[in-house]
Tab-separated table of C-alpha atoms in Angstrom:
chain	number	residue	atom	x	y	z
A	1	MET	CA	-4.001	21.627	-16.046
A	2	ARG	CA	-1.537	21.220	-13.038
A	3	LEU	CA	0.162	24.411	-14.150
A	4	PHE	CA	-3.063	26.197	-13.525
A	5	LEU	CA	-3.810	25.092	-10.405
A	6	PHE	CA	-0.612	25.632	-9.111
A	7	LEU	CA	-0.782	29.462	-10.022
A	8	LEU	CA	-4.542	29.696	-8.715
A	9	PHE	CA	-3.152	28.291	-5.304
A	10	LEU	CA	-0.174	30.378	-5.414
A	11	GLY	CA	-2.482	33.683	-5.958
A	12	ALA	CA	-4.359	32.705	-2.800
A	13	VAL	CA	-1.237	32.127	-0.720
A	14	LEU	CA	0.138	35.427	-1.759
A	15	ALA	CA	-3.131	37.157	-0.626
A	16	CYS	CA	-2.970	35.488	2.576
A	17	SER	CA	0.636	36.439	3.048
A	18	ALA	CA	-0.091	39.862	2.508
A	19	ASN	CA	1.189	42.275	5.709
A	20	GLY	CA	1.012	39.122	7.771
A	21	LYS	CA	-2.543	37.890	7.256
A	22	GLY	CA	-5.088	36.966	4.905
A	23	PRO	CA	-8.041	39.423	4.142
A	24	GLU	CA	-11.140	38.733	5.636
A	25	LYS	CA	-12.892	37.966	2.562
A	26	PRO	CA	-11.286	36.345	-0.295
A	27	SER	CA	-10.684	38.161	-3.659
A	28	ALA	CA	-12.224	36.630	-6.678
A	29	GLU	CA	-8.694	37.186	-8.238
A	30	ALA	CA	-7.070	34.885	-5.614
A	31	LEU	CA	-9.171	32.132	-5.620
A	32	GLU	CA	-11.213	32.054	-8.770
A	33	PRO	CA	-10.003	31.758	-12.342
A	34	SER	CA	-9.912	34.825	-14.403
A	35	SER	CA	-11.280	32.983	-17.556
A	36	PRO	CA	-14.846	31.491	-17.122
A	37	GLY	CA	-15.239	28.220	-16.050
A	38	ASP	CA	-12.047	25.764	-14.989
A	39	THR	CA	-12.552	25.764	-11.252
A	40	LEU	CA	-15.247	26.620	-8.956
A	41	PHE	CA	-14.711	29.203	-5.822
A	42	PHE	CA	-13.969	28.101	-2.239
A	43	GLU	CA	-15.369	30.823	-0.293
A	44	LYS	CA	-13.222	31.475	3.119
A	45	LYS	CA	-15.064	30.788	6.244
A	46	GLN	CA	-14.568	30.175	9.985
A	47	PHE	CA	-16.468	27.935	12.378
A	48	VAL	CA	-17.042	28.362	15.917
A	49	ALA	CA	-17.577	25.254	17.974
A	50	ALA	CA	-20.034	24.884	20.877
A	51	ASN	CA	-17.013	24.871	23.119
A	52	GLY	CA	-15.654	28.053	21.716
A	53	ASP	CA	-13.230	26.457	19.615
A	54	THR	CA	-12.652	27.890	16.022
A	55	LEU	CA	-11.639	26.229	12.730
A	56	PRO	CA	-11.257	27.966	9.650
A	57	TYR	CA	-12.238	26.227	6.455
A	58	ARG	CA	-13.085	26.363	2.929
A	59	LEU	CA	-16.337	25.604	1.273
A	60	CYS	CA	-16.769	25.008	-2.465
A	61	MET	CA	-20.499	24.812	-3.331
A	62	PRO	CA	-21.660	22.371	-6.241
A	63	LEU	CA	-22.187	24.072	-9.762
A	64	ASP	CA	-25.566	25.498	-10.117
A	65	TYR	CA	-26.400	24.727	-6.566
A	66	ASP	CA	-30.377	23.884	-6.037
A	67	PRO	CA	-31.472	23.973	-2.407
A	68	GLY	CA	-34.354	21.968	-3.633
A	69	LYS	CA	-31.819	19.154	-4.363
A	70	SER	CA	-29.585	16.930	-2.422
A	71	TYR	CA	-25.738	17.026	-3.495
A	72	PRO	CA	-22.769	14.735	-2.143
A	73	LEU	CA	-20.302	16.026	-0.022
A	74	VAL	CA	-16.352	15.653	0.009
A	75	LEU	CA	-14.587	16.237	3.402
A	76	PHE	CA	-11.304	16.901	2.456
A	77	LEU	CA	-8.426	16.562	5.337
A	78	HIS	CA	-5.267	18.030	4.142
A	79	GLY	CA	-1.574	17.124	5.377
A	80	ALA	CA	1.041	18.736	8.056
A	81	GLY	CA	2.359	21.266	5.914
A	82	GLU	CA	-1.197	23.040	5.298
A	83	ARG	CA	-2.027	23.270	9.010
A	84	GLY	CA	-2.123	27.128	10.418
A	85	THR	CA	-4.718	30.084	9.966
A	86	CYS	CA	-4.122	30.874	6.520
A	87	ASN	CA	-6.919	28.642	5.191
A	88	ALA	CA	-5.721	29.213	1.309
A	89	LEU	CA	-3.082	26.332	2.151
A	90	PRO	CA	-5.232	23.372	2.407
A	91	LEU	CA	-6.515	24.061	-1.003
A	92	LYS	CA	-2.661	23.224	-2.248
A	93	HIS	CA	-2.924	19.701	-2.767
A	94	GLY	CA	-5.945	17.970	-3.928
A	95	PRO	CA	-9.167	20.099	-3.042
A	96	LEU	CA	-8.965	21.987	-6.459
A	97	ALA	CA	-9.217	18.721	-8.049
A	98	PHE	CA	-12.711	18.120	-6.843
A	99	ALA	CA	-13.887	21.662	-7.773
A	100	ARG	CA	-12.822	21.577	-11.165
A	101	ARG	CA	-15.816	22.584	-13.552
A	102	ALA	CA	-15.769	19.515	-15.769
A	103	LEU	CA	-15.929	17.305	-12.742
A	104	GLN	CA	-18.795	19.357	-11.314
A	105	ASP	CA	-20.372	19.084	-14.483
A	106	LYS	CA	-20.714	15.251	-14.064
A	107	HIS	CA	-20.460	15.180	-10.442
A	108	PRO	CA	-21.695	18.436	-8.766
A	109	CYS	CA	-20.793	18.414	-4.844
A	110	PHE	CA	-20.067	20.266	-1.812
A	111	VAL	CA	-16.156	20.333	-1.187
A	112	LEU	CA	-15.555	20.701	2.665
A	113	VAL	CA	-11.826	21.731	3.471
A	114	PRO	CA	-11.206	22.539	7.295
A	115	GLN	CA	-7.871	23.337	8.435
A	116	CYS	CA	-6.005	22.027	11.247
A	117	PRO	CA	-4.310	24.303	13.977
A	118	LYS	CA	-0.125	24.319	13.107
A	119	GLU	CA	0.591	22.730	16.626
A	120	ARG	CA	-2.084	19.949	16.457
A	121	ARG	CA	-3.196	16.845	14.488
A	122	TRP	CA	-6.042	15.266	12.874
A	123	VAL	CA	-4.804	12.159	14.972
A	124	GLU	CA	-2.618	12.348	17.715
A	125	VAL	CA	-0.067	10.027	17.117
A	126	ASP	CA	3.488	9.422	15.716
A	127	TRP	CA	3.614	9.222	11.665
A	128	LYS	CA	6.833	7.614	11.685
A	129	LEU	CA	5.838	4.423	13.573
A	130	PRO	CA	5.160	1.081	11.622
A	131	ALA	CA	1.771	0.854	13.424
A	132	HIS	CA	-0.287	2.562	16.336
A	133	ASP	CA	-3.453	2.259	18.176
A	134	MET	CA	-6.257	4.174	17.701
A	135	PRO	CA	-6.616	7.073	20.440
A	136	ALA	CA	-9.543	6.585	22.783
A	137	THR	CA	-11.150	9.674	21.567
A	138	PRO	CA	-10.347	11.958	18.312
A	139	SER	CA	-8.371	14.690	18.328
A	140	LYS	CA	-9.556	18.186	19.138
A	141	PRO	CA	-9.270	19.256	15.614
A	142	LEU	CA	-11.446	16.574	14.047
A	143	THR	CA	-13.895	16.680	16.635
A	144	THR	CA	-14.449	20.401	15.714
A	145	ALA	CA	-14.245	19.365	12.053
A	146	LEU	CA	-17.081	16.752	12.697
A	147	GLU	CA	-19.180	19.339	14.507
A	148	LEU	CA	-18.555	21.615	11.362
A	149	LEU	CA	-19.431	18.973	9.004
A	150	ALA	CA	-22.804	18.556	10.971
A	151	GLU	CA	-23.469	22.007	10.749
A	152	VAL	CA	-23.282	22.027	6.864
A	153	GLN	CA	-25.196	19.212	6.641
A	154	ARG	CA	-28.115	20.955	8.883
A	155	THR	CA	-27.894	24.316	6.731
A	156	LEU	CA	-27.275	22.786	3.212
A	157	SER	CA	-28.730	20.494	0.990
A	158	VAL	CA	-26.428	17.712	1.613
A	159	ASP	CA	-27.272	13.902	0.607
A	160	SER	CA	-26.486	11.957	3.777
A	161	SER	CA	-26.007	8.997	1.909
A	162	ARG	CA	-23.092	10.168	-0.289
A	163	LEU	CA	-20.731	11.592	2.213
A	164	TYR	CA	-17.079	10.979	1.343
A	165	VAL	CA	-13.748	11.545	3.188
A	166	THR	CA	-10.379	11.913	1.785
A	167	GLY	CA	-7.105	13.112	2.810
A	168	LEU	CA	-3.174	13.092	2.098
A	169	SER	CA	-0.473	12.013	4.830
A	170	MET	CA	-1.738	13.753	7.828
A	171	GLY	CA	-5.040	13.997	6.469
A	172	GLY	CA	-4.818	9.978	5.257
A	173	TYR	CA	-4.425	9.396	8.966
A	174	GLY	CA	-7.329	11.487	9.627
A	175	THR	CA	-9.269	9.829	7.083
A	176	TRP	CA	-8.571	6.202	8.579
A	177	ASP	CA	-9.243	7.510	12.104
A	178	LEU	CA	-12.529	9.050	11.145
A	179	VAL	CA	-14.026	6.032	9.230
A	180	SER	CA	-12.947	3.455	11.805
A	181	ARG	CA	-14.765	5.630	14.359
A	182	GLN	CA	-17.820	6.122	12.548
A	183	PRO	CA	-17.815	3.311	9.539
A	184	GLY	CA	-21.647	3.779	8.939
A	185	ARG	CA	-21.663	7.708	8.256
A	186	PHE	CA	-19.463	7.662	5.018
A	187	ALA	CA	-20.145	6.180	1.561
A	188	ALA	CA	-16.507	5.901	0.796
A	189	ALA	CA	-13.048	6.528	1.819
A	190	VAL	CA	-9.881	7.755	0.064
A	191	PRO	CA	-7.023	7.687	2.501
A	192	VAL	CA	-3.827	8.991	0.796
A	193	CYS	CA	-0.255	8.124	2.102
A	194	GLY	CA	-1.789	7.422	5.738
A	195	GLY	CA	-2.090	4.978	8.079
A	196	GLY	CA	-4.798	3.476	10.723
A	197	ASP	CA	-5.108	0.932	13.316
A	198	GLU	CA	-5.196	-2.516	11.984
A	199	ALA	CA	-7.174	-3.683	15.156
A	200	GLN	CA	-10.129	-1.486	14.001
A	201	ALA	CA	-10.076	-3.693	10.079
A	202	HIS	CA	-13.517	-5.463	11.338
A	203	ARG	CA	-15.327	-2.075	11.409
A	204	LEU	CA	-14.307	-1.429	7.930
A	205	ALA	CA	-15.123	-4.822	6.134
A	206	ASN	CA	-18.314	-3.295	4.414
A	207	MET	CA	-17.031	0.116	3.489
A	208	PRO	CA	-15.716	1.003	0.023
A	209	ILE	CA	-12.260	2.324	0.665
A	210	TRP	CA	-9.615	3.189	-2.350
A	211	THR	CA	-6.166	3.780	-0.591
A	212	PHE	CA	-2.881	5.128	-2.356
A	213	HIS	CA	0.471	4.973	-1.324
A	214	GLY	CA	4.093	5.814	-3.105
A	215	ALA	CA	6.421	3.012	-2.965
A	216	ASP	CA	9.534	4.959	-1.896
A	217	ASP	CA	7.650	6.796	0.663
A	218	LYS	CA	10.261	7.326	3.633
A	219	ILE	CA	8.099	9.609	5.464
A	220	VAL	CA	4.815	7.347	5.927
A	221	LEU	CA	5.799	4.018	5.299
A	222	PRO	CA	4.103	2.248	2.808
A	223	ILE	CA	3.550	-0.724	5.074
A	224	ARG	CA	0.841	1.716	7.107
A	225	SER	CA	-1.317	1.270	3.764
A	226	GLN	CA	-0.536	-2.265	3.190
A	227	HIS	CA	-1.264	-3.287	6.528
A	228	MET	CA	-4.526	-1.726	6.607
A	229	VAL	CA	-5.660	-3.166	3.331
A	230	GLU	CA	-4.287	-6.829	4.114
A	231	ALA	CA	-6.039	-6.408	7.505
A	232	ILE	CA	-9.446	-5.384	6.033
A	233	ARG	CA	-9.339	-8.040	3.533
A	234	LYS	CA	-8.609	-10.645	6.106
A	235	ALA	CA	-11.822	-9.283	7.820
A	236	GLY	CA	-13.728	-9.992	4.761
A	237	GLY	CA	-13.521	-6.647	2.894
A	238	LYS	CA	-12.363	-5.453	-0.594
A	239	PRO	CA	-10.447	-2.362	-0.537
A	240	ARG	CA	-8.542	-1.078	-3.560
A	241	TYR	CA	-5.298	-0.307	-2.753
A	242	THR	CA	-2.768	1.412	-5.461
A	243	GLU	CA	0.835	1.492	-4.706
A	244	TYR	CA	3.118	3.790	-7.360
A	245	PRO	CA	6.599	2.406	-7.982
A	246	GLN	CA	9.353	4.855	-7.899
A	247	VAL	CA	7.135	7.371	-5.830
A	248	GLY	CA	7.965	9.046	-2.556
A	249	HIS	CA	5.599	10.734	-0.165
A	250	ASN	CA	3.879	12.629	-2.899
A	251	ALA	CA	1.330	10.085	-3.780
A	252	TRP	CA	-1.449	12.668	-3.966
A	253	ASP	CA	-0.607	14.018	-7.275
A	254	HIS	CA	-0.841	10.970	-8.618
A	255	ALA	CA	-4.164	9.907	-7.081
A	256	TYR	CA	-5.969	12.935	-7.603
A	257	ALA	CA	-4.989	12.895	-11.288
A	258	ASP	CA	-6.693	9.771	-11.568
A	259	GLU	CA	-10.402	9.904	-13.127
A	260	ALA	CA	-11.132	6.536	-12.631
A	261	LEU	CA	-11.086	7.527	-8.766
A	262	PHE	CA	-13.655	10.072	-9.586
A	263	GLU	CA	-15.940	7.625	-11.536
A	264	TRP	CA	-15.590	5.127	-8.304
A	265	LEU	CA	-15.965	7.773	-5.582
A	266	PHE	CA	-19.274	9.254	-7.082
A	267	ALA	CA	-20.723	6.007	-7.707
A	268	GLN	CA	-20.596	4.970	-3.878
A	269	LYS	CA	-23.722	5.500	-1.503
A	270	LEU	CA	-25.126	4.064	1.443
A	271	ARG	CA	-27.571	1.434	1.407
């Protein structure tokens, strides 16, 4: 499965890199499997915010989408290496796991993958620090991503009680930041090898959270996840925490390969 997902992503990247830019429309050969059924299609799109800012994104529709029904939505925030304008890159780590036909058979859902500009961050903080204070306002890319999310909710049949957010590395920081600002909006959060502001823990005490980190991570220190979990538990919360021994920064391959994560995630719903 991992080899298939890698080859699928590689085809998308090669399509984007041809002549220095991607095609206006994604080819089925680049993003959709040639054999029926393994991974659903991510449509290439671009969002224009009210202030004129643009944000490339990919959207996977639920399997056998019926506008008369409502479906959960997974907002996926990619890492620093996937920033830019060729929006096949954010599919590299994680999103394809949510678009597997086997998963969509059980849990049909939207998968929304915005792309952060190369020079910006989901959260404008130093990732190497052992702690940070949450900025007074969300970053411009995260603000635009939230506007995009609202537009998708307005135009498609999204179950507002089953919004989920996950992200890795830079996107893990974005996940912590987003749920700290809007703790009542998302039914669950899955930050992977990220970090948040421990002073916001009291806002997350009632939120289902499962966070992951590699014990040997030298890029984002494991204490970033450990301290957030400790602070939420002190505030009365019950977050889950999985730390992988002898794993560095790449905790996401392990996290998004864990079927227990998906079963837990899609069981969460706002009350």
